[in-house]
Amino acid sequence: MGTYLERYAEPAAEARRAMVRLIAAGGALTDPAWRAAFEEVPRHLFVPYYFTGGPGGHERLWCEDPDPVRRERWLRGAYYDGPLATRIRDGELISSSSQPSLMARMLQALQVRYGDAVLEIGAGTGYNAALLCHRLGEERITTVDMEPEITESARAHLAAAGYRPAVVTGDGARGCPERAPFDRIIATCTLPFIPYDWAAQCRPDARILAPLSTGLIALRVRDDGRHGRIAEGRFLRTSAYFVPLRGSGPAPERRPGALPRRVLENDLFRFMLSLTGRSLDPREALSLWERERRPLRDRFGVTVVGGRQWAWLDDPEGPYVWPLGARDG
């Protein structure tokens, strides 16, 4: 690995600077500390190979390809502001490196503070954990993934970049109780609902940021005298599409029915349909969506308390609430 690290040091640095300028121009890197992390953590070390789609199926690009043109494509793609498929099994994507600009938006929305302990759900390539290590220190970071081959490669990539956080093989839906409590939890995989063990492993005033439906939910954890531990918050406005969390149970099946194509192709309606799919008939969802003037994602929120959780529009105790996963599944 040392050979390819030396070979690509300078062209990778140039490509990394260009990627950061592009992300910053889009407004996703306003925090100087996070900008420094993206400028200094080499993404190409975390994607020594990845897959691109094409008419003939998946094509594998890798750092040691004997063809110099393909090696250049690999390096250029490593610093493209887009997701990279890193593991495919039986034609199914099981792990990826997320789009850097979306990662930047999520890390800034996590609102970390100096000294925070962070749990990452979904180790992926290790790149996101490396950015967290750069910002907070490796001793404060824990990253979890269910697949041993994913955690092994993430650990190797992190070590190559000079970082050694705790990399744990386990069910991310159960958190990581042996490393708790945490001040922040960030998930890089889509959830069918919020796992209940997460809030229990948080300190009061902790923040949880996770993909749910096709959005990003930001929850604040607090203690309540009557109900115990509560996690509650709203969605960010941005959309988010990730590999599903393994181990949390299947997402409910959603049948859109005979709705107009213009509606089914609307990202905001698909978000609401996905979020309310356990409770609302698609036509009921459409009626509500139009009656409420096509609400943006940040009008929706989630509350988790005891063995219950629900999604809501505008008010967690208002007329529009829909149950999510119960503790008994």
Tab-separated table of C-alpha atoms in Angstrom:
chain	number	residue	atom	x	y	z
A	1	MET	CA	0.000	0.000	0.000
A	2	GLY	CA	2.895	2.345	0.687
A	3	THR	CA	3.794	2.493	-3.008
A	4	TYR	CA	0.430	3.759	-4.099
A	5	LEU	CA	0.290	6.229	-1.178
A	6	GLU	CA	3.503	7.852	-2.368
A	7	ARG	CA	2.579	7.671	-6.045
A	8	TYR	CA	-0.675	9.586	-5.678
A	9	ALA	CA	0.184	12.034	-2.875
A	10	GLU	CA	0.476	15.211	-4.965
A	11	PRO	CA	-2.230	14.612	-7.624
A	12	ALA	CA	-4.572	13.474	-4.823
A	13	ALA	CA	-3.893	16.670	-2.859
A	14	GLU	CA	-4.769	18.758	-5.918
A	15	ALA	CA	-7.946	16.760	-6.536
A	16	ARG	CA	-8.894	17.056	-2.852
A	17	ARG	CA	-8.493	20.842	-2.883
A	18	ALA	CA	-10.694	21.051	-5.967
A	19	MET	CA	-13.362	18.874	-4.311
A	20	VAL	CA	-13.361	21.057	-1.194
A	21	ARG	CA	-13.692	24.240	-3.245
A	22	LEU	CA	-16.679	22.742	-5.055
A	23	ILE	CA	-18.373	21.646	-1.819
A	24	ALA	CA	-17.731	25.028	-0.186
A	25	ALA	CA	-19.147	26.855	-3.216
A	26	GLY	CA	-22.351	24.868	-2.740
A	27	GLY	CA	-22.646	26.104	0.857
A	28	ALA	CA	-21.962	22.756	2.552
A	29	LEU	CA	-18.673	23.693	4.281
A	30	THR	CA	-19.194	26.882	6.265
A	31	ASP	CA	-17.443	25.614	9.420
A	32	PRO	CA	-13.650	26.197	9.123
A	33	ALA	CA	-12.874	23.168	11.303
A	34	TRP	CA	-14.830	20.821	9.045
A	35	ARG	CA	-13.325	22.427	5.960
A	36	ALA	CA	-9.871	21.704	7.359
A	37	ALA	CA	-10.859	18.077	7.935
A	38	PHE	CA	-11.999	17.639	4.328
A	39	GLU	CA	-8.850	19.370	3.080
A	40	GLU	CA	-6.507	17.154	5.076
A	41	VAL	CA	-8.133	13.697	5.198
A	42	PRO	CA	-7.293	11.845	1.945
A	43	ARG	CA	-10.457	10.204	0.631
A	44	HIS	CA	-8.577	8.070	-1.913
A	45	LEU	CA	-7.002	6.036	0.927
A	46	PHE	CA	-10.502	4.855	1.859
A	47	VAL	CA	-11.552	3.803	-1.644
A	48	PRO	CA	-8.609	1.813	-3.078
A	49	TYR	CA	-11.254	0.315	-5.343
A	50	TYR	CA	-14.890	0.997	-6.133
A	51	PHE	CA	-17.526	0.081	-8.711
A	52	THR	CA	-19.114	2.221	-11.390
A	53	GLY	CA	-22.309	1.329	-13.203
A	54	GLY	CA	-22.580	0.961	-16.952
A	55	PRO	CA	-24.489	-0.785	-19.730
A	56	GLY	CA	-22.374	-3.916	-19.277
A	57	GLY	CA	-22.843	-4.078	-15.499
A	58	HIS	CA	-20.500	-2.952	-12.748
A	59	GLU	CA	-16.946	-1.920	-13.596
A	60	ARG	CA	-14.245	-2.112	-10.930
A	61	LEU	CA	-11.723	0.720	-10.740
A	62	TRP	CA	-8.721	0.307	-8.432
A	63	CYS	CA	-5.515	2.041	-7.464
A	64	GLU	CA	-3.118	-0.641	-8.767
A	65	ASP	CA	-4.673	-1.129	-12.197
A	66	PRO	CA	-1.830	-1.708	-14.718
A	67	ASP	CA	-3.563	0.643	-17.174
A	68	PRO	CA	-2.523	4.265	-16.364
A	69	VAL	CA	-5.699	5.660	-17.944
A	70	ARG	CA	-7.871	3.532	-15.639
A	71	ARG	CA	-5.719	4.504	-12.640
A	72	GLU	CA	-6.316	8.154	-13.484
A	73	ARG	CA	-10.060	7.474	-13.724
A	74	TRP	CA	-9.916	5.810	-10.302
A	75	LEU	CA	-8.195	8.807	-8.685
A	76	ARG	CA	-10.454	11.341	-10.390
A	77	GLY	CA	-13.523	9.393	-9.258
A	78	ALA	CA	-12.234	9.170	-5.678
A	79	TYR	CA	-12.554	12.967	-5.449
A	80	TYR	CA	-15.785	13.286	-7.387
A	81	ASP	CA	-18.567	14.762	-5.257
A	82	GLY	CA	-20.744	11.702	-5.479
A	83	PRO	CA	-21.325	8.359	-3.721
A	84	LEU	CA	-19.070	5.425	-4.580
A	85	ALA	CA	-20.207	1.791	-4.475
A	86	THR	CA	-17.527	-0.102	-2.549
A	87	ARG	CA	-19.116	-3.499	-1.845
A	88	ILE	CA	-21.609	-5.407	-3.973
A	89	ARG	CA	-22.915	-8.861	-3.124
A	90	ASP	CA	-25.076	-10.835	-5.562
A	91	GLY	CA	-25.796	-7.639	-7.439
A	92	GLU	CA	-26.923	-5.795	-4.275
A	93	LEU	CA	-25.116	-2.753	-2.897
A	94	ILE	CA	-24.164	-3.418	0.731
A	95	SER	CA	-21.659	-0.625	1.400
A	96	SER	CA	-20.651	2.667	-0.136
A	97	SER	CA	-18.715	5.864	0.422
A	98	SER	CA	-21.288	8.641	0.716
A	99	GLN	CA	-21.373	11.833	-1.340
A	100	PRO	CA	-18.810	14.177	0.280
A	101	SER	CA	-21.047	17.271	0.158
A	102	LEU	CA	-23.851	15.366	1.930
A	103	MET	CA	-21.326	14.123	4.495
A	104	ALA	CA	-20.258	17.728	5.063
A	105	ARG	CA	-23.847	18.853	5.593
A	106	MET	CA	-24.476	16.008	8.032
A	107	LEU	CA	-21.293	16.579	10.023
A	108	GLN	CA	-22.070	20.271	10.373
A	109	ALA	CA	-25.670	19.478	11.354
A	110	LEU	CA	-24.325	17.128	14.048
A	111	GLN	CA	-23.211	20.273	15.942
A	112	VAL	CA	-20.247	18.642	17.665
A	113	ARG	CA	-18.453	20.345	20.529
A	114	TYR	CA	-14.902	19.888	21.751
A	115	GLY	CA	-14.747	16.780	23.955
A	116	ASP	CA	-17.859	15.117	22.514
A	117	ALA	CA	-17.926	11.319	22.292
A	118	VAL	CA	-19.447	10.253	18.964
A	119	LEU	CA	-20.958	6.944	17.869
A	120	GLU	CA	-21.147	6.350	14.127
A	121	ILE	CA	-23.562	3.698	12.868
A	122	GLY	CA	-22.310	2.253	9.586
A	123	ALA	CA	-18.515	2.159	9.305
A	124	GLY	CA	-18.467	2.040	5.510
A	125	THR	CA	-14.966	2.734	4.231
A	126	GLY	CA	-13.924	4.539	7.425
A	127	TYR	CA	-13.740	7.946	5.704
A	128	ASN	CA	-16.487	9.570	7.781
A	129	ALA	CA	-14.902	8.251	10.988
A	130	ALA	CA	-11.567	9.725	9.855
A	131	LEU	CA	-13.171	13.150	9.430
A	132	LEU	CA	-14.615	12.854	12.944
A	133	CYS	CA	-11.199	11.805	14.280
A	134	HIS	CA	-9.584	14.834	12.668
A	135	ARG	CA	-12.104	17.134	14.344
A	136	LEU	CA	-12.472	15.528	17.783
A	137	GLY	CA	-9.592	13.068	18.298
A	138	GLU	CA	-9.606	9.340	17.654
A	139	GLU	CA	-10.166	8.414	21.308
A	140	ARG	CA	-13.612	10.056	21.176
A	141	ILE	CA	-14.873	8.158	18.106
A	142	THR	CA	-16.600	4.767	17.858
A	143	THR	CA	-17.808	3.315	14.564
A	144	VAL	CA	-19.956	0.173	14.281
A	145	ASP	CA	-20.875	-2.136	11.421
A	146	MET	CA	-22.445	-5.588	11.301
A	147	GLU	CA	-20.190	-6.980	8.539
A	148	PRO	CA	-16.741	-8.159	9.752
A	149	GLU	CA	-15.197	-7.597	6.316
A	150	ILE	CA	-16.413	-3.990	6.364
A	151	THR	CA	-15.012	-3.272	9.823
A	152	GLU	CA	-11.723	-4.966	8.942
A	153	SER	CA	-11.235	-2.877	5.806
A	154	ALA	CA	-12.382	0.324	7.558
A	155	ARG	CA	-9.846	-0.311	10.326
A	156	ALA	CA	-7.089	-0.831	7.749
A	157	HIS	CA	-8.029	2.326	5.812
A	158	LEU	CA	-8.134	4.381	9.014
A	159	ALA	CA	-4.727	3.096	10.097
A	160	ALA	CA	-3.272	3.938	6.665
A	161	ALA	CA	-4.502	7.500	7.152
A	162	GLY	CA	-3.070	7.623	10.693
A	163	TYR	CA	-6.265	7.177	12.747
A	164	ARG	CA	-7.172	4.453	15.253
A	165	PRO	CA	-10.680	4.993	16.634
A	166	ALA	CA	-12.705	2.130	18.112
A	167	VAL	CA	-13.999	0.047	15.188
A	168	VAL	CA	-16.611	-2.419	16.446
A	169	THR	CA	-18.272	-5.326	14.653
A	170	GLY	CA	-21.868	-5.531	15.844
A	171	ASP	CA	-25.513	-4.688	15.236
A	172	GLY	CA	-25.706	-0.920	14.851
A	173	ALA	CA	-29.371	-0.976	15.868
A	174	ARG	CA	-28.156	-1.932	19.364
A	175	GLY	CA	-25.639	0.886	19.513
A	176	CYS	CA	-22.430	0.181	21.432
A	177	PRO	CA	-23.201	-0.015	25.174
A	178	GLU	CA	-19.621	-0.855	26.148
A	179	ARG	CA	-18.460	2.530	24.805
A	180	ALA	CA	-21.432	4.596	26.044
A	181	PRO	CA	-22.444	7.220	27.004
A	182	PHE	CA	-22.312	9.311	23.833
A	183	ASP	CA	-22.836	13.000	23.148
A	184	ARG	CA	-23.594	12.495	19.463
A	185	ILE	CA	-24.843	9.602	17.330
A	186	ILE	CA	-24.673	9.791	13.548
A	187	ALA	CA	-25.970	7.101	11.200
A	188	THR	CA	-24.855	6.697	7.602
A	189	CYS	CA	-27.536	4.154	6.665
A	190	THR	CA	-31.287	4.515	6.187
A	191	LEU	CA	-33.521	3.476	9.093
A	192	PRO	CA	-37.094	2.133	9.125
A	193	PHE	CA	-37.455	3.722	12.602
A	194	ILE	CA	-35.181	5.007	15.397
A	195	PRO	CA	-33.620	2.142	17.414
A	196	TYR	CA	-34.620	2.520	21.062
A	197	ASP	CA	-31.194	1.573	22.434
A	198	TRP	CA	-29.630	4.710	20.990
A	199	ALA	CA	-31.285	7.279	23.260
A	200	ALA	CA	-30.568	5.093	26.295
A	201	GLN	CA	-26.844	5.260	25.449
A	202	CYS	CA	-26.843	9.066	25.178
A	203	ARG	CA	-26.062	11.736	27.706
A	204	PRO	CA	-28.759	14.345	28.314
A	205	ASP	CA	-28.727	17.033	25.603
A	206	ALA	CA	-27.144	14.596	23.139
A	207	ARG	CA	-27.960	14.853	19.439
A	208	ILE	CA	-28.878	12.028	17.062
A	209	LEU	CA	-28.678	12.562	13.309
A	210	ALA	CA	-29.906	9.776	11.054
A	211	PRO	CA	-31.419	9.086	7.619
A	212	LEU	CA	-35.087	8.146	7.970
A	213	SER	CA	-37.484	7.734	5.081
A	214	THR	CA	-35.666	9.863	2.462
A	215	GLY	CA	-34.706	12.658	4.862
A	216	LEU	CA	-32.381	13.426	7.775
A	217	ILE	CA	-33.907	13.530	11.256
A	218	ALA	CA	-32.122	15.528	13.961
A	219	LEU	CA	-33.210	14.471	17.467
A	220	ARG	CA	-32.341	16.095	20.782
A	221	VAL	CA	-32.224	13.706	23.767
A	222	ARG	CA	-33.508	14.938	27.109
A	223	ASP	CA	-34.760	13.575	30.420
A	224	ASP	CA	-38.372	14.178	31.342
A	225	GLY	CA	-39.714	13.689	34.845
A	226	ARG	CA	-42.883	11.950	33.686
A	227	HIS	CA	-41.710	9.967	30.666
A	228	GLY	CA	-38.023	9.320	31.277
A	229	ARG	CA	-35.703	9.629	28.291
A	230	ILE	CA	-37.155	11.443	25.260
A	231	ALA	CA	-35.625	11.976	21.806
A	232	GLU	CA	-37.426	14.492	19.656
A	233	GLY	CA	-36.725	16.750	16.698
A	234	ARG	CA	-37.415	17.775	13.125
A	235	PHE	CA	-36.124	16.733	9.744
A	236	LEU	CA	-33.602	18.839	7.886
A	237	ARG	CA	-34.732	20.166	4.519
A	238	THR	CA	-32.220	18.140	2.533
A	239	SER	CA	-32.983	14.769	0.972
A	240	ALA	CA	-30.838	11.740	1.820
A	241	TYR	CA	-30.561	8.283	0.279
A	242	PHE	CA	-28.373	5.640	1.949
A	243	VAL	CA	-27.894	1.885	2.091
A	244	PRO	CA	-30.458	0.440	4.602
A	245	LEU	CA	-29.351	-0.430	8.129
A	246	ARG	CA	-28.969	-4.190	8.493
A	247	GLY	CA	-30.255	-5.685	11.733
A	248	SER	CA	-33.092	-3.233	12.383
A	249	GLY	CA	-35.794	-5.311	10.704
A	250	PRO	CA	-37.420	-4.813	7.311
A	251	ALA	CA	-39.044	-1.568	6.309
A	252	PRO	CA	-42.817	-1.791	5.850
A	253	GLU	CA	-44.047	-2.469	2.349
A	254	ARG	CA	-45.601	0.588	0.751
A	255	ARG	CA	-47.963	0.348	-2.201
A	256	PRO	CA	-48.500	3.730	-3.861
A	257	GLY	CA	-51.640	2.622	-5.693
A	258	ALA	CA	-53.031	4.347	-8.757
A	259	LEU	CA	-51.676	7.840	-8.130
A	260	PRO	CA	-50.745	10.324	-10.872
A	261	ARG	CA	-47.197	9.967	-12.171
A	262	ARG	CA	-46.465	13.656	-11.509
A	263	VAL	CA	-47.135	13.021	-7.823
A	264	LEU	CA	-45.149	9.807	-7.573
A	265	GLU	CA	-42.174	11.559	-9.166
A	266	ASN	CA	-42.278	14.386	-6.613
A	267	ASP	CA	-39.488	13.958	-4.071
A	268	LEU	CA	-41.383	15.668	-1.247
A	269	PHE	CA	-44.482	13.536	-1.711
A	270	ARG	CA	-42.432	10.331	-1.858
A	271	PHE	CA	-40.821	11.391	1.425
A	272	MET	CA	-44.212	11.836	3.105
A	273	LEU	CA	-45.534	8.601	1.601
A	274	SER	CA	-42.541	6.687	2.923
A	275	LEU	CA	-42.814	8.270	6.371
A	276	THR	CA	-46.544	7.609	6.762
A	277	GLY	CA	-46.700	4.282	4.912
A	278	ARG	CA	-47.627	2.288	8.021
A	279	SER	CA	-50.719	4.401	8.663
A	280	LEU	CA	-52.000	6.326	5.656
A	281	ASP	CA	-53.486	5.021	2.465
A	282	PRO	CA	-51.591	6.647	-0.446
A	283	ARG	CA	-54.660	8.612	-1.487
A	284	GLU	CA	-55.139	9.858	2.071
A	285	ALA	CA	-51.485	10.890	2.089
A	286	LEU	CA	-51.943	12.758	-1.194
A	287	SER	CA	-55.039	14.549	0.097
A	288	LEU	CA	-53.223	15.657	3.256
A	289	TRP	CA	-50.114	16.675	1.312
A	290	GLU	CA	-52.113	18.908	-1.031
A	291	ARG	CA	-54.288	20.303	1.781
A	292	GLU	CA	-51.150	21.304	3.703
A	293	ARG	CA	-49.663	22.997	0.596
A	294	ARG	CA	-46.998	20.400	-0.131
A	295	PRO	CA	-45.020	20.698	3.110
A	296	LEU	CA	-41.228	20.679	3.068
A	297	ARG	CA	-39.334	18.092	5.097
A	298	ASP	CA	-38.599	20.434	8.003
A	299	ARG	CA	-42.293	20.629	8.893
A	300	PHE	CA	-42.129	16.933	9.841
A	301	GLY	CA	-40.598	15.511	12.996
A	302	VAL	CA	-40.241	12.406	15.158
A	303	THR	CA	-40.729	11.736	18.871
A	304	VAL	CA	-39.273	8.680	20.655
A	305	VAL	CA	-40.309	7.970	24.242
A	306	GLY	CA	-40.602	4.772	26.263
A	307	GLY	CA	-41.618	1.966	23.945
A	308	ARG	CA	-43.289	4.229	21.394
A	309	GLN	CA	-42.302	6.563	18.595
A	310	TRP	CA	-44.247	8.527	16.067
A	311	ALA	CA	-43.782	10.902	13.156
A	312	TRP	CA	-45.718	14.157	13.040
A	313	LEU	CA	-46.475	17.207	10.935
A	314	ASP	CA	-45.875	20.588	12.627
A	315	ASP	CA	-46.710	19.502	16.199
A	316	PRO	CA	-45.791	16.240	18.048
A	317	GLU	CA	-49.131	16.457	19.879
A	318	GLY	CA	-51.134	17.804	16.946
A	319	PRO	CA	-53.748	16.156	14.744
A	320	TYR	CA	-51.293	14.690	12.224
A	321	VAL	CA	-49.270	11.918	13.869
A	322	TRP	CA	-48.289	8.451	12.587
A	323	PRO	CA	-46.760	5.577	14.577
A	324	LEU	CA	-43.309	4.302	13.641
A	325	GLY	CA	-41.665	1.120	14.986
A	326	ALA	CA	-42.853	-0.096	18.388
A	327	ARG	CA	-40.363	-1.617	20.829
A	328	ASP	CA	-41.786	-5.084	20.182
A	329	GLY	CA	-41.217	-4.607	16.430
